[in-house]
Short mmCIF file of C-alpha atoms in Angstrom, two decimals:
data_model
loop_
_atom_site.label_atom_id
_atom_site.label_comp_id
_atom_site.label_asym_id
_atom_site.label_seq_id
_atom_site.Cartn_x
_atom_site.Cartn_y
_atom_site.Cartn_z
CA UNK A 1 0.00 0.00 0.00
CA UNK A 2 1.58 3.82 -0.92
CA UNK A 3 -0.10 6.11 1.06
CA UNK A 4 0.75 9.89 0.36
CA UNK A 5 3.26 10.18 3.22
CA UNK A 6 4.91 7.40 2.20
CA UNK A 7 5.41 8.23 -1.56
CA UNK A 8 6.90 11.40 -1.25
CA UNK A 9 10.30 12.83 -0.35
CA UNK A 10 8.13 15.96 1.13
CA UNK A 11 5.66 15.46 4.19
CA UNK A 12 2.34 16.38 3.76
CA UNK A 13 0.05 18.25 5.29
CA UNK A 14 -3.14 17.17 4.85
CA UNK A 15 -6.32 19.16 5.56
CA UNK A 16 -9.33 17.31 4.75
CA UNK A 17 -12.86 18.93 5.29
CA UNK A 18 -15.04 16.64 4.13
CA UNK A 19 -17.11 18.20 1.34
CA UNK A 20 -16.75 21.23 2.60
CA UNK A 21 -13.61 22.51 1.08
CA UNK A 22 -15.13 25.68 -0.88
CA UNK A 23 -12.21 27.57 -2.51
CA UNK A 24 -12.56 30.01 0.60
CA UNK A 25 -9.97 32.83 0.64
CA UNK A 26 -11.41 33.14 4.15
CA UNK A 27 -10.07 29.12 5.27
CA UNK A 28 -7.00 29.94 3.12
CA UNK A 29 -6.01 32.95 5.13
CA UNK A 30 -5.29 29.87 8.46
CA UNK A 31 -3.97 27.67 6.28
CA UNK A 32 -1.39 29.91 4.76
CA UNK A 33 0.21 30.29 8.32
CA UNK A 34 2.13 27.39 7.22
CA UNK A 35 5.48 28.15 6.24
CA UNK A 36 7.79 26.21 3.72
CA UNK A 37 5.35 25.16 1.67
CA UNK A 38 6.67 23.43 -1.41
CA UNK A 39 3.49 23.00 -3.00
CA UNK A 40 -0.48 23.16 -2.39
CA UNK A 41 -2.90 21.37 -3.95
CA UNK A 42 -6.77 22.42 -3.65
CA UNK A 43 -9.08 19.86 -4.10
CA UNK A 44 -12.83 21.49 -3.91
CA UNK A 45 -13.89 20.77 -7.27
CA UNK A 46 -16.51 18.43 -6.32
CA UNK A 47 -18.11 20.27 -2.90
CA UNK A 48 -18.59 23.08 -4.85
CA UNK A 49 -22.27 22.12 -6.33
CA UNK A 50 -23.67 22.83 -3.06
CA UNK A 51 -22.85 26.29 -2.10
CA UNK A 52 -24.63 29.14 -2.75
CA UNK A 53 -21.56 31.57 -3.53
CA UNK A 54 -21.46 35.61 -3.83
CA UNK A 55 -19.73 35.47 -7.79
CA UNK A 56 -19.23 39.14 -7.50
CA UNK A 57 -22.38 40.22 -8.90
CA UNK A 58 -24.95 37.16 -7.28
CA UNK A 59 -25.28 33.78 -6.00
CA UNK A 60 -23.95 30.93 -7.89
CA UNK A 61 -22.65 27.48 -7.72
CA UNK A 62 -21.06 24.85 -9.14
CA UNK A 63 -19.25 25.60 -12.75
CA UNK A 64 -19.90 29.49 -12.35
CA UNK A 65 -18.47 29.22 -8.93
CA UNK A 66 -15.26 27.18 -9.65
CA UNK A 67 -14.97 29.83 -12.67
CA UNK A 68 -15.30 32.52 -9.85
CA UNK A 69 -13.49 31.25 -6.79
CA UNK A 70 -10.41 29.32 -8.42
CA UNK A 71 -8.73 32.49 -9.83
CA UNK A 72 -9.61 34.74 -6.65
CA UNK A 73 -8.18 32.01 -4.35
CA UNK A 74 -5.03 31.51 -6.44
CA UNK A 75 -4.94 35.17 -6.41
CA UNK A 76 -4.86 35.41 -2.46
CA UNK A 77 -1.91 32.55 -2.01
CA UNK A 78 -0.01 34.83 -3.73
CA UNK A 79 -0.62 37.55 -2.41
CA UNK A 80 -0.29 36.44 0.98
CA UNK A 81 3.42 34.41 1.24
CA UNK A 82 3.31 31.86 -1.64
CA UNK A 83 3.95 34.38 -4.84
CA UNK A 84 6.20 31.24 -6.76
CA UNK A 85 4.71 28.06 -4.96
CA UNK A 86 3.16 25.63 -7.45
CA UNK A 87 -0.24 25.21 -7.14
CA UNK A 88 -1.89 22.23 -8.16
CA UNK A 89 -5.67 22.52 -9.21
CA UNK A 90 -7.27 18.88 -8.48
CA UNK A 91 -10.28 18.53 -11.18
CA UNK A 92 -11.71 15.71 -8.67
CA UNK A 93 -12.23 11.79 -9.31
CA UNK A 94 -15.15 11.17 -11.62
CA UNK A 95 -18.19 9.32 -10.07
CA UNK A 96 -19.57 5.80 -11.15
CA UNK A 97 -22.17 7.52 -13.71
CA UNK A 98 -19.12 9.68 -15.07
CA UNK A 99 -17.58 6.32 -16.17
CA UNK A 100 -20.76 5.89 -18.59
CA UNK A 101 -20.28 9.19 -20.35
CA UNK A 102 -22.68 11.84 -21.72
CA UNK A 103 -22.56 15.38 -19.77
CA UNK A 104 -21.86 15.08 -16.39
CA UNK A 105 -21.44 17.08 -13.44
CA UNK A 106 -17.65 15.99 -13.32
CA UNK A 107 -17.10 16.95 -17.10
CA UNK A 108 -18.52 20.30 -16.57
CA UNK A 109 -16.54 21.25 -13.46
CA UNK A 110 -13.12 19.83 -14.56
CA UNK A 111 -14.20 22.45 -18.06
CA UNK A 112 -14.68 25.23 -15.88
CA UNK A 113 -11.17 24.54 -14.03
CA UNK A 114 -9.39 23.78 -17.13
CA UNK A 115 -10.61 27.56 -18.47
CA UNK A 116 -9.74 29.12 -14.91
CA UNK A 117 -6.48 27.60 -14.49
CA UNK A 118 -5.50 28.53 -18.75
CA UNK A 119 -6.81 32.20 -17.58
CA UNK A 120 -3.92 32.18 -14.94
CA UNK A 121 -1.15 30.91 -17.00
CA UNK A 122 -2.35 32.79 -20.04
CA UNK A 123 -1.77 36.24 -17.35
CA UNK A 124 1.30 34.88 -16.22
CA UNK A 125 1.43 32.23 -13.22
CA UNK A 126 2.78 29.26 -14.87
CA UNK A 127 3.19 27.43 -11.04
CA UNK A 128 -0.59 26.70 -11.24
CA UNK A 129 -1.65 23.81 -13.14
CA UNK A 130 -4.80 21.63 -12.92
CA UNK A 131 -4.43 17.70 -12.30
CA UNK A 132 -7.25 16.12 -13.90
CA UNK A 133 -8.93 13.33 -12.00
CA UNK A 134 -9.77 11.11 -15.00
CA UNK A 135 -6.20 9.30 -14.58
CA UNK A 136 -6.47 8.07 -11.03
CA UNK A 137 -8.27 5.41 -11.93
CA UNK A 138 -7.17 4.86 -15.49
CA UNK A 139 -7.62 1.74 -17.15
CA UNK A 140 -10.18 0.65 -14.18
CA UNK A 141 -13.50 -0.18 -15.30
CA UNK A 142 -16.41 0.58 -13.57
CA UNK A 143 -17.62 -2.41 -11.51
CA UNK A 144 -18.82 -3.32 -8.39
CA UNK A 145 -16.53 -6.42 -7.32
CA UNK A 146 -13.41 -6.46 -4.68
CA UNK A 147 -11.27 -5.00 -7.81
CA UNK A 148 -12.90 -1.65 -8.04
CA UNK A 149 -11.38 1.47 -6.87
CA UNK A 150 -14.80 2.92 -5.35
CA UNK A 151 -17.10 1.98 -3.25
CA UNK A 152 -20.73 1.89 -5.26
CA UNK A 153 -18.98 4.28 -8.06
CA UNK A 154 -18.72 7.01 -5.73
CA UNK A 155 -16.17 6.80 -2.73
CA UNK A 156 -12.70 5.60 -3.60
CA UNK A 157 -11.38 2.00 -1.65
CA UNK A 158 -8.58 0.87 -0.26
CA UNK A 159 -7.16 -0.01 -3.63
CA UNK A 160 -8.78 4.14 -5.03
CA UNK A 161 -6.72 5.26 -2.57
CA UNK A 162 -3.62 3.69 -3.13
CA UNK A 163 -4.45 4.62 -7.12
CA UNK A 164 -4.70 8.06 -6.24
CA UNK A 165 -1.40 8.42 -3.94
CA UNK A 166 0.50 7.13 -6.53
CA UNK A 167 -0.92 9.33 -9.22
CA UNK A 168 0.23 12.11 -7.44
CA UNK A 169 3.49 10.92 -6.52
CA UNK A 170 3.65 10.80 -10.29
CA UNK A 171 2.76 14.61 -10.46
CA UNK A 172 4.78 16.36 -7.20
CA UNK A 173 7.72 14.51 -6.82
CA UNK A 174 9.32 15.81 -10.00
CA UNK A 175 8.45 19.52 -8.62
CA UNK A 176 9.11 18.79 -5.47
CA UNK A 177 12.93 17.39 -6.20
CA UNK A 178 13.50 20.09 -8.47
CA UNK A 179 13.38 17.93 -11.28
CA UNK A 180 10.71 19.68 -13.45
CA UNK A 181 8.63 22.73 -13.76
CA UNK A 182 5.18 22.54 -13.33
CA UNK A 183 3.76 20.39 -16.05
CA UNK A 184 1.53 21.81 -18.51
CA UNK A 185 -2.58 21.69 -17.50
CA UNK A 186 -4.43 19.03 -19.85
CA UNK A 187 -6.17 19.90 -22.43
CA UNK A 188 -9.99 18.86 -21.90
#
């Protein structure tokens, strides 16, 4: 089993809220008391269909919010101690239903982070990239037997989360040895 601590030559600090990770400049301001970072990683892309955000001009949620908040959060690590720290945008791991196709709620989320994270670099902050969730379980069908990565399609296992710390061992330990920049985003 790799878990995250395990995989990388950084330690972790993990900060899990349970859904309700909301791209919040106002949790960010505690969180950035760490010092040393060598890397964040936000993962809110999937708590953020049930808030009912202020998008500068109304309430919103979902794609318009991720659109909104992703960019003004990025904005405020900057600003506040991390002006050079890669940031890594995680697009979320795609649901059972995802693994069917058509026009999901994963598929339009990880399209609005795609176009907020190409905003960034496009202005200039090539440390922010966005990790797309549709690898950590590549090549995994979607099945309910004791090889699946979820549990009912929806909540990763034992085995989804050994998938997913070694995906992104795959993506920060190059940045975090020094060995490469931040990699390009995908292109969705």
């Amino acid at each position: 089993m790799c878990d995250c601590a395990g995989c990388l030559t950084a330690t972790p600090l993990l900060t899990g809220f349970s859904g309700n990770g909301e791209m919040e400049t106002e949790v960010a301001q505690y969180l950035l008391r760490v010092r040393n970072v060598s890397a964040i990683v936000i993962d809110c892309n999937q708590n953020m269909h049930a808030i009912s955000a202020d998008c500068g001009g109304g309430p919103c949620s979902g794609a318009p919010a991720i659109r909104y908040r992703a960019p003004r959060l990025v904005r405020y690590i900057r600003a506040h101690g991390h002006p050079h720290t890669p940031i890594f945008m995680a697009a979320g791991t795609q649901y059972g239903v995802d693994w069917i196709g058509g026009d999901t709620q994963h598929a339009r989320y990880s399209a609005a982070l795609a176009g907020a994270v190409a905003k960034m670099r496009a202005a200039g902050d090539l440390q922010v990239t966005m990790v797309s969730g549709d690898e950590f379980f590549e090549g995994d069908e979607y099945a309910l037997d004791a090889d699946t990565p979820t549990v009912a399609g929806c909540h990763s296992s034992d085995l989804g989360h050994m998938r997913i710390a070694q995906r992104w061992k795959r993506v920060l330990e190059p940045v975090l040895t020094g060995e490469l920049p931040v990699p390009e985003p995908p292109t969705l």
